Amino acid sequence: MTDAFDVVVIGAGPGGYVTAIRASQLGLATAIVEREALGGICLNWGCIPTKALLRSGEVYDQLGRLDPYGLSAGERAYDFGKVIARSRAVAKQLSGGVAFLMKKHKITVVDGAARLEKGAPAPAVVVALKDGGERRLTAKSVILATGARARTFPDIGLAPDGDRVWTYREAMVPATCPSSLLVVGSGAIGIEFASFYRALGAQVTVVEALPRILPVEDDEVSAAAQKAFEKRGINFRVGAKVTRLATTKAGVTLDLEVGGKAETLQAERAIVAVGIAANVEDMGLEALGLKLERGHVATDVHGATNVPGLYAIGDVAGPPWLAHKAMHEGVHCVEHIAGFPSAGLTAPIPGCTYSTPQIASVGLTEAAAKAGGREVRVGRFPFRANGKAIASGEVDGFVKTVFDAATGALLGAHLIGAEVTEMVQGYALAITLEATEAELFATVFPHPTMSEAMHEAALDAYGRALHI
């Protein structure tokens, strides 16, 4: 059985399904192939269900901090099974929403594992169907949106064992909450799980090989985050090389080398959060001669690979490994295929960590801007000087801005505090519109809001802050 389409998308995560929708909107006959569940890792095992878990943890934590607000609610308790069940229900609901969107946009959904074969004008897609048999798809263009999976190192024990050692998948559906937990890796995934399990009472230690946690963030934010997490009871071992993770009858042991000295940590469970690996295996890509770079599919600014008619977007095409980046890449890619003129995806891509406190950033860090030879003007504004933050009892954290001293262009912004992931898009828009300090000074921020700290941080870079 062979079906012909204009576009076949492989992978129905955020990048893939959004790409398929845009292709359909452009009048292209579109099919999408998914081997697991619509919504991919993000909706089923990543972005969305983790936020449901984190919200449960936040609410439970707030129940323990009611007295300053003049409130009481009796003894705190949680049903861990219900916490997990709510997270899974949220994932199921959104996956069902993607199915609705596919039907609405008349996109053909093919359930199964895809394999690519040589063909023209693009590789043919042969799908091993979930319910048996094969289905052959041909298209003018094929777009890889196969995403990535947790990176593991089995030779030193950094790999899931189905019980005591977890990746993000196992960490989202355990039968019980562990009393103690080791988290290897302090990127967004590791920090978010550390925040969730600590909120529910687990003793948590985060291990990071680099000298500081959240290494992609601005130095000041990284330092402030560690201090805030330590205040909440999370322990850290930075500059720590893992030499071996092993399971025992009681739990796990983690052997480290810190400053040339050996050290061993013990806990009930461990989470491996040391990055991701692109899903490029078992699809016939080698036979096509597809070019890879550092394990990811090499593309040009439009997502085109070295194989005619074959494109790649999202995590499989390299960092930053973010769902919103994949969505925008996919839209741009398919618009390019449809003949839209474009220079490529040039807008800055914000990053968020949904811990307590939250962390968000966009553009260049102060260090990166200086390393690029720029003279900068830096502004800072603490939430402890913001009226809404004081009224809300959320005074921890700050906003930091980085401007080009010569042109006034906003180069980057870095935030830590309550709900900053809902605020950073203001700076992302400013950078996209090539705003300078003048436009930010002239923007009217509503009062009282925590977003006023964004205005003040811009003013502070030029010695004009009004409330500090």
Short mmCIF file of C-alpha atoms in Angstrom, two decimals:
data_model
loop_
_atom_site.label_atom_id
_atom_site.label_comp_id
_atom_site.label_asym_id
_atom_site.label_seq_id
_atom_site.Cartn_x
_atom_site.Cartn_y
_atom_site.Cartn_z
CA MET A 1 0.00 0.00 0.00
CA THR A 2 1.52 3.33 -1.09
CA ASP A 3 0.11 6.76 -0.34
CA ALA A 4 1.41 10.00 -1.85
CA PHE A 5 1.60 13.27 0.08
CA ASP A 6 3.20 16.67 -0.26
CA VAL A 7 4.74 16.45 3.20
CA VAL A 8 5.36 13.55 5.59
CA VAL A 9 6.38 14.44 9.13
CA ILE A 10 8.05 11.76 11.26
CA GLY A 11 7.39 12.35 14.93
CA ALA A 12 4.29 13.89 16.52
CA GLY A 13 5.83 15.86 19.37
CA PRO A 14 5.33 19.64 19.60
CA GLY A 15 7.66 20.26 16.68
CA GLY A 16 6.15 17.55 14.50
CA TYR A 17 2.44 18.13 15.05
CA VAL A 18 2.77 21.93 14.76
CA THR A 19 4.72 21.46 11.53
CA ALA A 20 1.98 19.20 10.19
CA ILE A 21 -0.72 21.71 11.11
CA ARG A 22 1.10 24.56 9.35
CA ALA A 23 1.65 22.38 6.30
CA SER A 24 -2.07 21.63 6.14
CA GLN A 25 -2.90 25.32 6.55
CA LEU A 26 -0.72 25.98 3.49
CA GLY A 27 -2.78 23.53 1.46
CA LEU A 28 -0.20 20.71 1.47
CA ALA A 29 -1.41 17.12 1.68
CA THR A 30 0.17 16.03 4.96
CA ALA A 31 0.78 12.83 6.89
CA ILE A 32 2.38 12.40 10.29
CA VAL A 33 3.97 9.21 11.63
CA GLU A 34 4.22 8.49 15.36
CA ARG A 35 5.57 5.30 16.96
CA GLU A 36 4.33 5.98 20.51
CA ALA A 37 1.75 8.64 21.42
CA LEU A 38 0.60 11.88 19.82
CA GLY A 39 2.25 14.80 21.56
CA GLY A 40 5.60 13.03 21.79
CA ILE A 41 7.83 13.23 24.85
CA CYS A 42 6.81 16.79 25.72
CA LEU A 43 3.09 16.17 26.18
CA ASN A 44 3.37 12.62 27.48
CA TRP A 45 6.64 12.39 29.42
CA GLY A 46 8.19 15.86 29.55
CA CYS A 47 7.10 19.49 29.55
CA ILE A 48 3.44 19.06 30.47
CA PRO A 49 3.22 16.20 33.01
CA THR A 50 6.28 17.50 34.86
CA LYS A 51 4.54 20.86 35.29
CA ALA A 52 1.54 19.04 36.74
CA LEU A 53 3.84 17.34 39.25
CA LEU A 54 5.57 20.60 40.07
CA ARG A 55 2.25 22.31 40.66
CA SER A 56 1.25 19.61 43.15
CA GLY A 57 4.58 20.11 44.90
CA GLU A 58 4.14 23.89 44.99
CA VAL A 59 0.65 23.69 46.46
CA TYR A 60 1.80 21.20 49.10
CA ASP A 61 4.74 23.43 49.97
CA GLN A 62 2.47 26.47 50.27
CA LEU A 63 0.27 24.59 52.72
CA GLY A 64 3.27 24.54 55.03
CA ARG A 65 3.73 28.31 54.76
CA LEU A 66 0.23 29.60 55.53
CA ASP A 67 0.82 31.26 58.90
CA PRO A 68 2.42 34.48 57.51
CA TYR A 69 -0.77 34.97 55.49
CA GLY A 70 -2.98 34.58 58.57
CA LEU A 71 -4.26 31.20 57.42
CA SER A 72 -4.27 27.62 58.67
CA ALA A 73 -5.37 24.34 57.10
CA GLY A 74 -4.68 21.64 59.66
CA GLU A 75 -2.20 18.83 59.16
CA ARG A 76 -0.58 18.55 55.74
CA ALA A 77 -0.79 15.28 53.83
CA TYR A 78 -0.52 14.06 50.26
CA ASP A 79 -1.63 11.00 48.33
CA PHE A 80 1.34 10.27 46.08
CA GLY A 81 -0.70 7.98 43.85
CA LYS A 82 -3.19 10.77 43.19
CA VAL A 83 -0.37 13.22 42.48
CA ILE A 84 0.99 10.89 39.81
CA ALA A 85 -2.49 10.07 38.48
CA ARG A 86 -3.29 13.76 38.00
CA SER A 87 -0.08 14.24 36.03
CA ARG A 88 -0.90 11.29 33.78
CA ALA A 89 -4.48 12.53 33.27
CA VAL A 90 -3.18 15.93 32.16
CA ALA A 91 -0.86 14.23 29.67
CA LYS A 92 -3.69 12.06 28.34
CA GLN A 93 -5.97 15.05 27.92
CA LEU A 94 -3.43 16.98 25.89
CA SER A 95 -2.49 13.99 23.76
CA GLY A 96 -6.17 13.66 22.95
CA GLY A 97 -6.17 17.33 22.06
CA VAL A 98 -3.46 16.71 19.47
CA ALA A 99 -5.56 13.91 17.97
CA PHE A 100 -8.43 16.38 17.63
CA LEU A 101 -6.16 18.90 15.90
CA MET A 102 -4.93 16.29 13.45
CA LYS A 103 -8.51 15.42 12.55
CA LYS A 104 -9.54 19.08 12.33
CA HIS A 105 -6.74 19.85 9.87
CA LYS A 106 -7.32 16.68 7.84
CA ILE A 107 -3.84 15.33 8.56
CA THR A 108 -3.33 11.61 8.00
CA VAL A 109 -2.01 9.99 11.19
CA VAL A 110 -0.02 6.78 10.76
CA ASP A 111 0.74 4.84 13.95
CA GLY A 112 4.01 2.98 13.72
CA ALA A 113 7.79 3.13 13.39
CA ALA A 114 9.18 4.85 10.30
CA ARG A 115 12.07 3.71 8.13
CA LEU A 116 13.43 5.80 5.26
CA GLU A 117 14.41 4.41 1.87
CA LYS A 118 16.02 6.10 -1.09
CA GLY A 119 13.51 7.82 -3.32
CA ALA A 120 12.82 10.98 -5.27
CA PRO A 121 12.09 13.81 -4.83
CA ALA A 122 12.41 12.79 -1.17
CA PRO A 123 13.09 9.53 0.66
CA ALA A 124 10.16 7.12 0.85
CA VAL A 125 8.79 6.41 4.33
CA VAL A 126 7.97 2.80 5.16
CA VAL A 127 5.98 2.44 8.38
CA ALA A 128 5.87 -0.74 10.43
CA LEU A 129 2.32 -0.33 11.69
CA LYS A 130 1.45 -0.86 15.34
CA ASP A 131 -1.37 -3.19 14.42
CA GLY A 132 0.79 -5.18 12.01
CA GLY A 133 1.85 -4.88 8.40
CA GLU A 134 3.50 -2.00 6.59
CA ARG A 135 2.39 1.18 4.91
CA ARG A 136 4.52 2.99 2.34
CA LEU A 137 4.35 6.78 2.10
CA THR A 138 5.90 8.97 -0.58
CA ALA A 139 6.17 12.74 -0.48
CA LYS A 140 7.76 15.77 -2.07
CA SER A 141 9.32 16.56 1.32
CA VAL A 142 9.98 14.51 4.47
CA ILE A 143 10.58 16.25 7.80
CA LEU A 144 12.32 14.48 10.69
CA ALA A 145 10.90 15.56 14.06
CA THR A 146 11.91 12.47 16.02
CA GLY A 147 13.17 14.33 19.08
CA ALA A 148 15.58 12.92 21.62
CA ARG A 149 15.79 10.72 24.70
CA ALA A 150 17.66 10.78 27.99
CA ARG A 151 21.40 10.40 27.62
CA THR A 152 22.85 7.51 29.61
CA PHE A 153 26.27 6.07 30.44
CA PRO A 154 25.70 2.37 31.22
CA ASP A 155 29.41 1.65 31.68
CA ILE A 156 29.45 3.66 34.93
CA GLY A 157 25.89 2.83 35.96
CA LEU A 158 24.23 6.02 34.72
CA ALA A 159 21.32 4.20 33.08
CA PRO A 160 17.83 3.24 34.32
CA ASP A 161 17.43 -0.19 35.90
CA GLY A 162 13.63 -0.08 36.16
CA ASP A 163 13.66 0.25 39.94
CA ARG A 164 16.27 2.33 41.76
CA VAL A 165 17.89 4.30 38.93
CA TRP A 166 15.58 6.54 36.91
CA THR A 167 15.55 8.83 33.91
CA TYR A 168 12.78 11.40 33.58
CA ARG A 169 10.34 8.68 32.46
CA GLU A 170 10.69 6.55 35.58
CA ALA A 171 10.82 9.66 37.79
CA MET A 172 7.32 10.64 36.67
CA VAL A 173 5.55 7.41 37.56
CA PRO A 174 7.07 5.78 40.67
CA ALA A 175 4.85 3.83 43.03
CA THR A 176 6.02 5.80 46.07
CA CYS A 177 7.91 8.98 46.86
CA PRO A 178 11.49 8.13 47.86
CA SER A 179 12.74 9.30 51.22
CA SER A 180 16.08 10.29 49.69
CA LEU A 181 17.15 11.04 46.14
CA LEU A 182 20.34 11.70 44.19
CA VAL A 183 20.00 13.79 41.02
CA VAL A 184 22.91 13.57 38.60
CA GLY A 185 22.88 16.71 36.47
CA SER A 186 21.77 20.24 37.31
CA GLY A 187 20.20 21.36 34.07
CA ALA A 188 16.51 22.21 33.85
CA ILE A 189 15.35 18.57 34.02
CA GLY A 190 17.45 17.69 37.04
CA ILE A 191 16.58 20.86 38.92
CA GLU A 192 12.85 20.51 38.27
CA PHE A 193 12.75 16.96 39.63
CA ALA A 194 14.89 18.01 42.58
CA SER A 195 12.41 20.81 43.30
CA PHE A 196 9.36 18.52 43.06
CA TYR A 197 10.66 15.71 45.24
CA ARG A 198 12.08 18.12 47.81
CA ALA A 199 8.67 19.83 48.04
CA LEU A 200 7.18 16.46 49.01
CA GLY A 201 9.79 15.92 51.72
CA ALA A 202 12.52 13.85 50.08
CA GLN A 203 16.13 14.50 51.05
CA VAL A 204 17.67 15.59 47.75
CA THR A 205 21.27 15.98 46.64
CA VAL A 206 22.12 17.31 43.19
CA VAL A 207 25.46 16.38 41.64
CA GLU A 208 26.98 18.54 38.90
CA ALA A 209 30.26 17.98 37.06
CA LEU A 210 30.70 21.67 36.21
CA PRO A 211 31.66 24.31 38.79
CA ARG A 212 28.11 25.68 39.10
CA ILE A 213 24.52 24.57 38.71
CA LEU A 214 22.33 25.57 35.75
CA PRO A 215 25.51 26.21 33.74
CA VAL A 216 23.73 27.73 30.72
CA GLU A 217 22.29 30.52 32.88
CA ASP A 218 23.89 33.81 33.84
CA ASP A 219 26.48 33.47 36.61
CA GLU A 220 24.52 35.63 39.06
CA VAL A 221 21.29 33.75 38.48
CA SER A 222 23.08 30.43 38.91
CA ALA A 223 24.55 31.52 42.24
CA ALA A 224 21.24 32.94 43.48
CA ALA A 225 19.40 29.79 42.43
CA GLN A 226 21.75 27.52 44.35
CA LYS A 227 21.39 29.67 47.46
CA ALA A 228 17.58 29.60 47.15
CA PHE A 229 17.49 25.84 46.62
CA GLU A 230 19.81 25.25 49.57
CA LYS A 231 17.48 27.36 51.69
CA ARG A 232 14.73 24.91 50.73
CA GLY A 233 16.90 22.00 51.87
CA ILE A 234 18.42 20.76 48.59
CA ASN A 235 22.09 19.80 48.85
CA PHE A 236 24.63 20.27 46.04
CA ARG A 237 27.95 18.76 45.04
CA VAL A 238 29.42 20.80 42.18
CA GLY A 239 32.67 20.15 40.35
CA ALA A 240 31.97 16.48 41.04
CA LYS A 241 32.92 13.78 38.54
CA VAL A 242 30.81 10.64 38.75
CA THR A 243 32.93 7.51 38.66
CA ARG A 244 30.25 4.91 39.44
CA LEU A 245 26.55 4.62 40.26
CA ALA A 246 25.60 1.26 41.76
CA THR A 247 22.47 -0.27 43.25
CA THR A 248 22.35 -1.96 46.64
CA LYS A 249 19.70 -3.73 48.70
CA ALA A 250 19.01 -0.43 50.46
CA GLY A 251 19.12 1.86 47.44
CA VAL A 252 21.97 3.36 45.44
CA THR A 253 25.53 4.51 46.01
CA LEU A 254 27.21 7.19 43.94
CA ASP A 255 30.99 7.37 43.80
CA LEU A 256 32.42 10.81 43.06
CA GLU A 257 35.73 12.52 42.57
CA VAL A 258 35.65 16.04 43.99
CA GLY A 259 38.80 18.15 43.98
CA GLY A 260 40.92 15.04 43.52
CA LYS A 261 39.33 13.28 46.48
CA ALA A 262 37.00 10.28 46.42
CA GLU A 263 33.55 10.60 47.95
CA THR A 264 30.50 8.32 48.17
CA LEU A 265 26.86 9.36 48.48
CA GLN A 266 23.93 7.10 49.32
CA ALA A 267 20.19 7.41 48.72
CA GLU A 268 17.05 5.40 48.10
CA ARG A 269 16.78 6.37 44.43
CA ALA A 270 18.77 8.25 41.76
CA ILE A 271 17.74 10.26 38.70
CA VAL A 272 20.07 10.48 35.70
CA ALA A 273 19.65 13.89 34.04
CA VAL A 274 22.89 14.36 32.12
CA GLY A 275 21.56 15.60 28.80
CA ILE A 276 19.85 14.01 25.84
CA ALA A 277 20.70 11.98 22.74
CA ALA A 278 19.00 12.53 19.38
CA ASN A 279 16.71 9.80 18.05
CA VAL A 280 18.51 8.97 14.80
CA GLU A 281 18.76 5.17 15.06
CA ASP A 282 16.82 2.42 13.28
CA MET A 283 15.41 4.65 10.56
CA GLY A 284 17.74 3.86 7.68
CA LEU A 285 19.48 7.22 7.90
CA GLU A 286 22.94 5.70 7.48
CA ALA A 287 22.01 4.15 4.15
CA LEU A 288 20.85 7.55 2.92
CA GLY A 289 24.21 9.07 3.80
CA LEU A 290 22.62 11.60 6.13
CA LYS A 291 25.18 13.90 7.70
CA LEU A 292 25.31 14.08 11.50
CA GLU A 293 27.13 16.58 13.71
CA ARG A 294 27.81 15.60 17.34
CA GLY A 295 25.08 12.99 17.11
CA HIS A 296 22.44 15.35 15.73
CA VAL A 297 21.17 15.82 12.18
CA ALA A 298 23.07 18.58 10.39
CA THR A 299 20.81 21.16 8.71
CA ASP A 300 20.93 24.57 7.11
CA VAL A 301 18.96 27.55 8.41
CA HIS A 302 15.78 26.20 6.80
CA GLY A 303 16.09 22.69 8.26
CA ALA A 304 17.31 21.12 5.00
CA THR A 305 19.74 18.20 5.35
CA ASN A 306 22.33 17.01 2.85
CA VAL A 307 19.79 14.47 1.52
CA PRO A 308 17.50 16.01 -1.12
CA GLY A 309 13.94 16.41 0.07
CA LEU A 310 14.78 15.53 3.69
CA TYR A 311 14.54 18.09 6.50
CA ALA A 312 14.97 17.99 10.29
CA ILE A 313 13.66 20.20 13.09
CA GLY A 314 13.61 20.24 16.88
CA ASP A 315 15.71 18.20 19.28
CA VAL A 316 16.94 15.78 16.62
CA ALA A 317 18.55 18.75 14.85
CA GLY A 318 20.46 19.98 17.89
CA PRO A 319 20.29 22.45 20.77
CA PRO A 320 18.66 24.27 22.34
CA TRP A 321 16.45 21.30 23.18
CA LEU A 322 13.22 23.18 23.74
CA ALA A 323 9.69 22.47 22.57
CA HIS A 324 9.00 26.07 21.56
CA LYS A 325 12.16 26.14 19.48
CA ALA A 326 11.01 22.97 17.70
CA MET A 327 7.59 24.46 16.97
CA HIS A 328 9.00 27.63 15.42
CA GLU A 329 11.62 25.71 13.47
CA GLY A 330 8.91 23.47 12.07
CA VAL A 331 6.72 26.37 10.97
CA HIS A 332 9.66 28.08 9.32
CA CYS A 333 10.79 24.84 7.65
CA VAL A 334 7.44 24.07 6.07
CA GLU A 335 6.92 27.68 5.00
CA HIS A 336 10.30 27.50 3.28
CA ILE A 337 9.18 24.30 1.55
CA ALA A 338 6.03 26.14 0.42
CA GLY A 339 8.16 28.90 -1.12
CA PHE A 340 8.00 31.61 1.53
CA PRO A 341 11.07 33.91 1.44
CA SER A 342 12.89 33.91 4.77
CA ALA A 343 16.34 34.32 6.25
CA GLY A 344 15.73 31.61 8.80
CA LEU A 345 14.67 31.49 12.43
CA THR A 346 16.38 34.58 13.87
CA ALA A 347 14.29 35.41 16.95
CA PRO A 348 15.88 34.78 20.36
CA ILE A 349 14.77 31.60 22.11
CA PRO A 350 13.92 31.96 25.81
CA GLY A 351 14.71 29.21 28.27
CA CYS A 352 12.77 28.35 31.43
CA THR A 353 13.26 26.21 34.51
CA TYR A 354 10.03 25.61 36.44
CA SER A 355 11.54 25.07 39.86
CA THR A 356 10.85 27.02 43.05
CA PRO A 357 11.99 29.72 42.49
CA GLN A 358 11.52 29.79 38.72
CA ILE A 359 14.32 30.78 36.36
CA ALA A 360 13.95 32.32 32.90
CA SER A 361 16.31 33.92 30.42
CA VAL A 362 16.61 35.11 26.86
CA GLY A 363 19.51 36.39 24.80
CA LEU A 364 23.11 36.77 25.91
CA THR A 365 24.43 36.45 29.42
CA GLU A 366 26.67 39.24 30.67
CA ALA A 367 29.71 36.97 30.33
CA ALA A 368 28.82 35.94 26.77
CA ALA A 369 28.27 39.54 25.70
CA LYS A 370 31.65 40.58 27.09
CA ALA A 371 33.34 37.55 25.53
CA GLY A 372 31.94 38.70 22.20
CA GLY A 373 33.80 41.98 22.57
CA ARG A 374 30.82 44.13 23.56
CA GLU A 375 30.86 46.85 26.16
CA VAL A 376 27.72 46.41 28.23
CA ARG A 377 25.46 48.24 30.62
CA VAL A 378 23.87 45.97 33.23
CA GLY A 379 20.78 46.62 35.30
CA ARG A 380 19.36 44.72 38.26
CA PHE A 381 16.19 45.02 40.28
CA PRO A 382 15.28 42.82 43.28
CA PHE A 383 11.74 41.58 43.84
CA ARG A 384 12.08 42.60 47.51
CA ALA A 385 11.61 46.19 46.25
CA ASN A 386 8.52 45.33 44.19
CA GLY A 387 5.12 46.09 45.74
CA LYS A 388 3.24 43.13 44.23
CA ALA A 389 6.02 40.73 45.26
CA ILE A 390 5.91 42.01 48.84
CA ALA A 391 2.12 41.75 48.96
CA SER A 392 2.30 38.21 47.56
CA GLY A 393 5.07 37.10 49.90
CA GLU A 394 7.31 36.30 46.93
CA VAL A 395 10.26 38.61 47.49
CA ASP A 396 13.12 36.26 46.57
CA GLY A 397 14.92 36.81 43.28
CA PHE A 398 15.68 39.58 40.84
CA VAL A 399 15.64 40.70 37.22
CA LYS A 400 18.86 41.43 35.34
CA THR A 401 19.21 43.18 31.99
CA VAL A 402 22.20 43.39 29.66
CA PHE A 403 22.38 46.23 27.12
CA ASP A 404 24.91 47.11 24.43
CA ALA A 405 26.56 50.25 25.77
CA ALA A 406 27.20 51.62 22.28
CA THR A 407 23.76 51.14 20.72
CA GLY A 408 21.38 50.66 23.64
CA ALA A 409 20.18 47.36 22.15
CA LEU A 410 18.83 44.87 24.68
CA LEU A 411 21.18 41.88 24.44
CA GLY A 412 19.82 39.65 27.16
CA ALA A 413 17.64 39.36 30.24
CA HIS A 414 17.85 36.96 33.17
CA LEU A 415 15.19 36.44 35.82
CA ILE A 416 14.81 34.39 38.98
CA GLY A 417 11.72 34.47 41.16
CA ALA A 418 8.03 33.63 41.30
CA GLU A 419 6.32 33.27 37.91
CA VAL A 420 9.24 34.71 35.93
CA THR A 421 8.59 32.09 33.22
CA GLU A 422 5.38 34.05 32.50
CA MET A 423 7.31 37.33 32.25
CA VAL A 424 10.35 36.57 30.09
CA GLN A 425 8.38 36.73 26.84
CA GLY A 426 8.26 40.52 27.28
CA TYR A 427 12.01 40.68 26.90
CA ALA A 428 11.93 38.11 24.09
CA LEU A 429 9.55 40.38 22.19
CA ALA A 430 11.74 43.39 22.88
CA ILE A 431 14.84 41.68 21.47
CA THR A 432 12.87 40.37 18.47
CA LEU A 433 11.71 43.92 17.71
CA GLU A 434 15.29 45.19 18.19
CA ALA A 435 14.23 47.42 21.06
CA THR A 436 16.71 49.71 22.78
CA GLU A 437 16.63 51.13 26.27
CA ALA A 438 14.52 54.03 24.99
CA GLU A 439 11.59 51.77 24.00
CA LEU A 440 11.77 49.89 27.29
CA PHE A 441 11.87 53.13 29.28
CA ALA A 442 8.79 54.35 27.39
CA THR A 443 6.80 51.12 27.85
CA VAL A 444 4.08 51.44 30.49
CA PHE A 445 4.09 48.47 32.87
CA PRO A 446 0.89 48.00 34.91
CA HIS A 447 0.93 48.56 38.67
CA PRO A 448 1.00 46.63 40.89
CA THR A 449 2.62 43.74 39.03
CA MET A 450 5.82 41.80 39.40
CA SER A 451 6.53 42.75 35.77
CA GLU A 452 7.38 46.25 36.98
CA ALA A 453 10.71 44.77 38.03
CA MET A 454 11.43 44.29 34.31
CA HIS A 455 11.00 48.02 33.73
CA GLU A 456 13.10 48.91 36.76
CA ALA A 457 15.91 46.56 35.70
CA ALA A 458 16.09 48.38 32.36
CA LEU A 459 16.10 51.76 34.09
CA ASP A 460 18.80 50.59 36.51
CA ALA A 461 21.21 49.83 33.66
CA TYR A 462 21.24 53.58 33.02
CA GLY A 463 21.16 54.76 36.64
CA ARG A 464 17.49 55.64 36.49
CA ALA A 465 15.81 53.03 38.74
CA LEU A 466 12.98 54.61 40.72
CA HIS A 467 12.44 52.20 43.61
CA ILE A 468 15.94 51.27 44.78
#
